[in-house]
XYZ file of N, CA and C in Angstrom:
399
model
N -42.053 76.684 16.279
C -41.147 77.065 15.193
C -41.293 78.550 14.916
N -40.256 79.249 14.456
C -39.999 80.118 14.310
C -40.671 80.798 12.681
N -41.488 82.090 12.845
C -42.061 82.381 11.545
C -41.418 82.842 10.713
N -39.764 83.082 11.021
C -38.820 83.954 10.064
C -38.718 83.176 8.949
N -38.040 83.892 7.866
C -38.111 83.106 6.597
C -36.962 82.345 6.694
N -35.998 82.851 7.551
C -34.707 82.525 7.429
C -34.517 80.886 8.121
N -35.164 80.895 8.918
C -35.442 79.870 9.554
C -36.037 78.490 8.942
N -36.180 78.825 7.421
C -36.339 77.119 6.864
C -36.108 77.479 5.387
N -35.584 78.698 4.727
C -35.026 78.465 3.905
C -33.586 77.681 3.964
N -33.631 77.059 2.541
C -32.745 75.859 2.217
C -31.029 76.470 2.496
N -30.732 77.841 1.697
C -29.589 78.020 1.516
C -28.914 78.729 2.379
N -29.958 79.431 3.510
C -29.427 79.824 5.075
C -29.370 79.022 5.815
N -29.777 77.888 5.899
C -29.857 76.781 6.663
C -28.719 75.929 6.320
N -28.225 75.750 5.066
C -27.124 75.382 4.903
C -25.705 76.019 5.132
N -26.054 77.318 4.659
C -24.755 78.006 5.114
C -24.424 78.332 6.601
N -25.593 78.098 7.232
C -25.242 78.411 9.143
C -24.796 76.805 9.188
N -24.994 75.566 8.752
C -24.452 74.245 9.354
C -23.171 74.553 8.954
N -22.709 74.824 7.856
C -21.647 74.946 7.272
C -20.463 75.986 7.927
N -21.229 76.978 8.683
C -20.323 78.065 9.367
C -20.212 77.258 10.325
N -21.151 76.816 11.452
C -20.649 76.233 12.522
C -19.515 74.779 12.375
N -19.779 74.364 11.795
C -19.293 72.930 11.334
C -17.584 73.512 11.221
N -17.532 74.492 10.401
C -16.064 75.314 9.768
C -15.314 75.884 10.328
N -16.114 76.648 11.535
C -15.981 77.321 12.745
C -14.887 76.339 13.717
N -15.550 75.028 13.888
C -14.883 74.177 14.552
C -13.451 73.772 14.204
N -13.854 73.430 12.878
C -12.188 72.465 12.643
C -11.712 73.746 12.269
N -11.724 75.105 11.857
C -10.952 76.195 11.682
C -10.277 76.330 13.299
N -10.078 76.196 14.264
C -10.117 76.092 15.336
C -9.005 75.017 15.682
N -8.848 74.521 14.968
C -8.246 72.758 14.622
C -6.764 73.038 14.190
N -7.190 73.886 12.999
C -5.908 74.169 12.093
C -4.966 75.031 12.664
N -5.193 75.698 13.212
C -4.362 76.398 14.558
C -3.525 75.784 14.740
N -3.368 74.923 15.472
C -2.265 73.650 15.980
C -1.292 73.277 14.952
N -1.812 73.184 13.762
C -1.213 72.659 12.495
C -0.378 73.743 11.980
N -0.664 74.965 12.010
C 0.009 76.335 12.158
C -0.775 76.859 10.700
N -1.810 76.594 9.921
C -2.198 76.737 9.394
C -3.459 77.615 9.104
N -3.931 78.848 8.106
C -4.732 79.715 8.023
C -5.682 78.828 7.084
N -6.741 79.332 7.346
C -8.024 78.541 6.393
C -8.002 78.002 5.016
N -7.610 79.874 4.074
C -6.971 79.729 3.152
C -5.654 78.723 2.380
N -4.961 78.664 3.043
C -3.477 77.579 3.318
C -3.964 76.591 3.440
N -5.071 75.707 4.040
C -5.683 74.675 4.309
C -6.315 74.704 2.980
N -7.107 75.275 2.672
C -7.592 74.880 1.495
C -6.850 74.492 -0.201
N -6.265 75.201 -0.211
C -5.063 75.329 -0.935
C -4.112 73.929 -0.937
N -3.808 73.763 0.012
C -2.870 72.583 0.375
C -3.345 70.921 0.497
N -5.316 70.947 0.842
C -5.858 70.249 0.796
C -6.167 69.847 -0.731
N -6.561 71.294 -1.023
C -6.928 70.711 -2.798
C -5.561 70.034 -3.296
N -4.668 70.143 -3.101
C -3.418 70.056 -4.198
C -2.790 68.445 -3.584
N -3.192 68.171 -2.141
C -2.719 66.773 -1.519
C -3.046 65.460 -2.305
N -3.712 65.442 -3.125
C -3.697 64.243 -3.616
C -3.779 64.435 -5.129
N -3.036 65.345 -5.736
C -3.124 65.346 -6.858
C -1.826 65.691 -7.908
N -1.822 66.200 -9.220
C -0.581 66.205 -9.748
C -0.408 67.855 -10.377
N -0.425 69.166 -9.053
C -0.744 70.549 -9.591
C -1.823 70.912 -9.894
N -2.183 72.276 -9.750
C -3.503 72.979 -10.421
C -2.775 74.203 -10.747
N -3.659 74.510 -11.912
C -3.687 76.152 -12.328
C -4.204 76.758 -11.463
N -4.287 77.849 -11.201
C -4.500 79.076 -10.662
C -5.658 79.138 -10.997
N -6.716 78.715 -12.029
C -8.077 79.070 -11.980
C -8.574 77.847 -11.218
N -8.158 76.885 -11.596
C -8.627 75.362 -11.021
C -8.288 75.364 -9.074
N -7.229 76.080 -8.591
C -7.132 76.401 -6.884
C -8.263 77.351 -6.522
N -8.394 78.242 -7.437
C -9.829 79.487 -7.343
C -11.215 78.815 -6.604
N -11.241 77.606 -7.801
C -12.553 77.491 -7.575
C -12.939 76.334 -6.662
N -11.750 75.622 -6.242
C -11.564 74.363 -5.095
C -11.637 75.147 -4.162
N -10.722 76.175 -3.787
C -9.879 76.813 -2.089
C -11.534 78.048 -2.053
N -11.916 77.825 -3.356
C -13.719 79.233 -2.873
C -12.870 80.577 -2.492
N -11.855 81.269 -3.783
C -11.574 82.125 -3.840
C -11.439 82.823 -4.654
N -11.662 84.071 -4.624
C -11.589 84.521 -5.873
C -10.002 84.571 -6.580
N -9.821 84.986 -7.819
C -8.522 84.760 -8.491
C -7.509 85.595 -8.355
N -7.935 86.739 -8.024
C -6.757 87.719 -7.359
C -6.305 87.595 -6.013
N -7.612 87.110 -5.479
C -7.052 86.688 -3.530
C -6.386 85.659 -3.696
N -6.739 84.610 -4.993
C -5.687 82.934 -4.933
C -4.348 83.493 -5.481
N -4.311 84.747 -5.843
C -2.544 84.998 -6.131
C -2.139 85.568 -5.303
N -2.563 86.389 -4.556
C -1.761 86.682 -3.446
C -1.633 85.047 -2.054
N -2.611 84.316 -2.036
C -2.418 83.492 -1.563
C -0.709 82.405 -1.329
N -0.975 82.124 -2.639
C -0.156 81.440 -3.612
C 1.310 82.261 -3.160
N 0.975 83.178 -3.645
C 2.161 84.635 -3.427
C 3.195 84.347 -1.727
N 2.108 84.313 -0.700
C 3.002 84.072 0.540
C 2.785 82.652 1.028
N 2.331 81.891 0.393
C 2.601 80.077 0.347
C 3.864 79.936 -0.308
N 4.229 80.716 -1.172
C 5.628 80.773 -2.178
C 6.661 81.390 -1.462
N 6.486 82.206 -0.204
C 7.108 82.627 0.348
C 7.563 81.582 1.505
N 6.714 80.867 1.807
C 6.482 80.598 3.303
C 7.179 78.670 2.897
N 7.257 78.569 1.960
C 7.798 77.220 1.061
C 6.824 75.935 1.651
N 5.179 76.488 1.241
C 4.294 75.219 1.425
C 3.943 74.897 -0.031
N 4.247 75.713 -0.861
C 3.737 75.532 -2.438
C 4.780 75.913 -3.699
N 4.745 75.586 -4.611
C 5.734 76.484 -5.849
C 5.209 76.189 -7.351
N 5.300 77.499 -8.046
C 4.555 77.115 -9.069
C 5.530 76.373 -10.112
N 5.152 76.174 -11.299
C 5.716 75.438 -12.295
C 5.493 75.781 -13.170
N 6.274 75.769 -14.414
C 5.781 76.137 -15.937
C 4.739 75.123 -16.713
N 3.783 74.940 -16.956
C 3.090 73.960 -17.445
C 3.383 73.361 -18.604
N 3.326 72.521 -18.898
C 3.638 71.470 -20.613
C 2.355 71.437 -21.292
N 2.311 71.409 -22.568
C 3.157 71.959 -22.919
C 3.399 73.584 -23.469
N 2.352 74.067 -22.849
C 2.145 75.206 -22.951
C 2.319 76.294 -21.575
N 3.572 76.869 -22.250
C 4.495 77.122 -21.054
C 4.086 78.969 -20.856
N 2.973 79.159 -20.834
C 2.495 80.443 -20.749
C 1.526 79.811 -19.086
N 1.185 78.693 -19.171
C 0.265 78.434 -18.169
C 0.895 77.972 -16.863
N 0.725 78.161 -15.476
C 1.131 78.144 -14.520
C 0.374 77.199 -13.873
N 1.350 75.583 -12.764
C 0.735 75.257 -12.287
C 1.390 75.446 -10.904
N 0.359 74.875 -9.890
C 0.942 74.960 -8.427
C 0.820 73.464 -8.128
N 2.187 73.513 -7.360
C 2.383 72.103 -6.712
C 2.576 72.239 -5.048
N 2.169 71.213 -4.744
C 2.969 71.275 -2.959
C 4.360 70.807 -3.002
N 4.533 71.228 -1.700
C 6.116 70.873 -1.412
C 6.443 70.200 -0.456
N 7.183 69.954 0.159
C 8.110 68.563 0.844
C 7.522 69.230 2.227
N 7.975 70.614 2.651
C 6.869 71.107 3.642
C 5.472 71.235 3.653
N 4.724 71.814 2.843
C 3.440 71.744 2.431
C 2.505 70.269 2.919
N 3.486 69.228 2.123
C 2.586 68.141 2.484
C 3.012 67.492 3.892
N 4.207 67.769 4.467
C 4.043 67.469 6.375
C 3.140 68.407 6.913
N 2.657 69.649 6.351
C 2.172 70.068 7.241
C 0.520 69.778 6.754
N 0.239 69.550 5.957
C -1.275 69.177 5.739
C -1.494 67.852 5.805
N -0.261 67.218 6.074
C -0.462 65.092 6.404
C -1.635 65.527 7.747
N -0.875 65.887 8.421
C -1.467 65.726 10.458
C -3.130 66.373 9.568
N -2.674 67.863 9.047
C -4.344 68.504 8.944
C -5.588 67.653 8.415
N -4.995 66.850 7.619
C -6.062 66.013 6.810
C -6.308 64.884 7.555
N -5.661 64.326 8.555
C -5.611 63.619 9.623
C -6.749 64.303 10.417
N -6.880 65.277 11.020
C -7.853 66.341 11.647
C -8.751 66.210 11.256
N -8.950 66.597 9.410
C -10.120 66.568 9.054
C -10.809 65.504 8.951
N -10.450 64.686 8.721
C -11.267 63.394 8.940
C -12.003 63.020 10.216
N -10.853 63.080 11.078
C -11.597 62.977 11.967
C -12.626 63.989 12.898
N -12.783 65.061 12.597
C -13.559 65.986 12.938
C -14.852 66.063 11.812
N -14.492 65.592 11.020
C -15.874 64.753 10.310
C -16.576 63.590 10.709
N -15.871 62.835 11.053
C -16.378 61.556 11.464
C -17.302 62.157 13.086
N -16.813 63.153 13.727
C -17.657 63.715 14.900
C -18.763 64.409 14.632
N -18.384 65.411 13.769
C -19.715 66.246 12.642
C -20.924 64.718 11.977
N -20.538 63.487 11.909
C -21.354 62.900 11.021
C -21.571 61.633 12.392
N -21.054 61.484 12.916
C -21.739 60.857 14.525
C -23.083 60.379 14.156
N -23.626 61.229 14.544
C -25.269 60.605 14.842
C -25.627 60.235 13.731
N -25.338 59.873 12.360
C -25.828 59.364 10.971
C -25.255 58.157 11.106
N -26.020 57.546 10.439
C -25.245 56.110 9.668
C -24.484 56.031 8.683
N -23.774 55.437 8.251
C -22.835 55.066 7.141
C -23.551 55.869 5.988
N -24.906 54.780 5.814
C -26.130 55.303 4.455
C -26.386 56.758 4.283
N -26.594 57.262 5.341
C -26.981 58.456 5.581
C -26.471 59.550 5.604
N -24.898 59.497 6.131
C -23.995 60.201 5.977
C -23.241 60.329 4.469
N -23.764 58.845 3.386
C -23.178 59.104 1.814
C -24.237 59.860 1.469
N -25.234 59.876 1.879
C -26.851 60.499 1.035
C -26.476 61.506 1.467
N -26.224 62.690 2.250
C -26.104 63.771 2.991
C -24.736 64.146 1.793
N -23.962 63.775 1.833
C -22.366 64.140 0.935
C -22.984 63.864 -0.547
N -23.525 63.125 -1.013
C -24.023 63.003 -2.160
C -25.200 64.079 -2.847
N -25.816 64.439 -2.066
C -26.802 65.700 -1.960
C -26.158 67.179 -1.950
């Protein structure tokens, strides 16, 4: 074993599984015609009813000026559109759209299953203890 520190601290060790792991299915989304960002974005919002702009921030792991320009050419590109919120119509939500969600059906299709390859060698048990942790 290696004497570096880096080499068994907890939160480099997690963030290199996490790059490689991301690395892969980023690789994935290609096909789908989709940028990381856009994936994230479109993933958070697939099963739900809109988010604010702070609430996509902190799902898609962006900061709040990069999630408006995001947002900005998703609005362009007609995978997303915002909305006036109820009942307080100063607040902005984002929804997907009729394109948005064909094109993140197949991606989330992907992701699953490029998880289920990432989680292979675990068991059922092991693979909830690992996601639960």
């Amino acid at each position: 074993m290696s004497d570096r520190f880096v080499d068994t601290y907890l939160l480099y060790l997690l963030a290199r599984a996490s790059s490689e792991a991301s690395a892969q299915f980023h690789e994935r989304l290609k096909k789908h015609g989709l940028q990381v960002p856009e994936w994230r974005v479109l993933a958070s919002l697939s099963d739900g009813d809109g988010m604010t702009m702070g609430e996509l921030a902190l799902r898609a792991l962006q900061h709040q000026p990069t999630m408006t320009k995001t947002i900005d050419r998703m609005v362009g590109s007609g995978l997303v559109e915002r909305r006036q919120g109820d009942p307080d119509r100063r607040q902005v939500r984002v929804f997907i759209t009729a394109e948005g969600r064909r094109r993140v059906d197949a991606a989330l299709e992907d992701a699953k299953l490029h998880e289920s390859e990432v989680l292979a060698d675990y068991s059922a048990d092991e693979a909830a203890q690992l996601k639960s942790m």
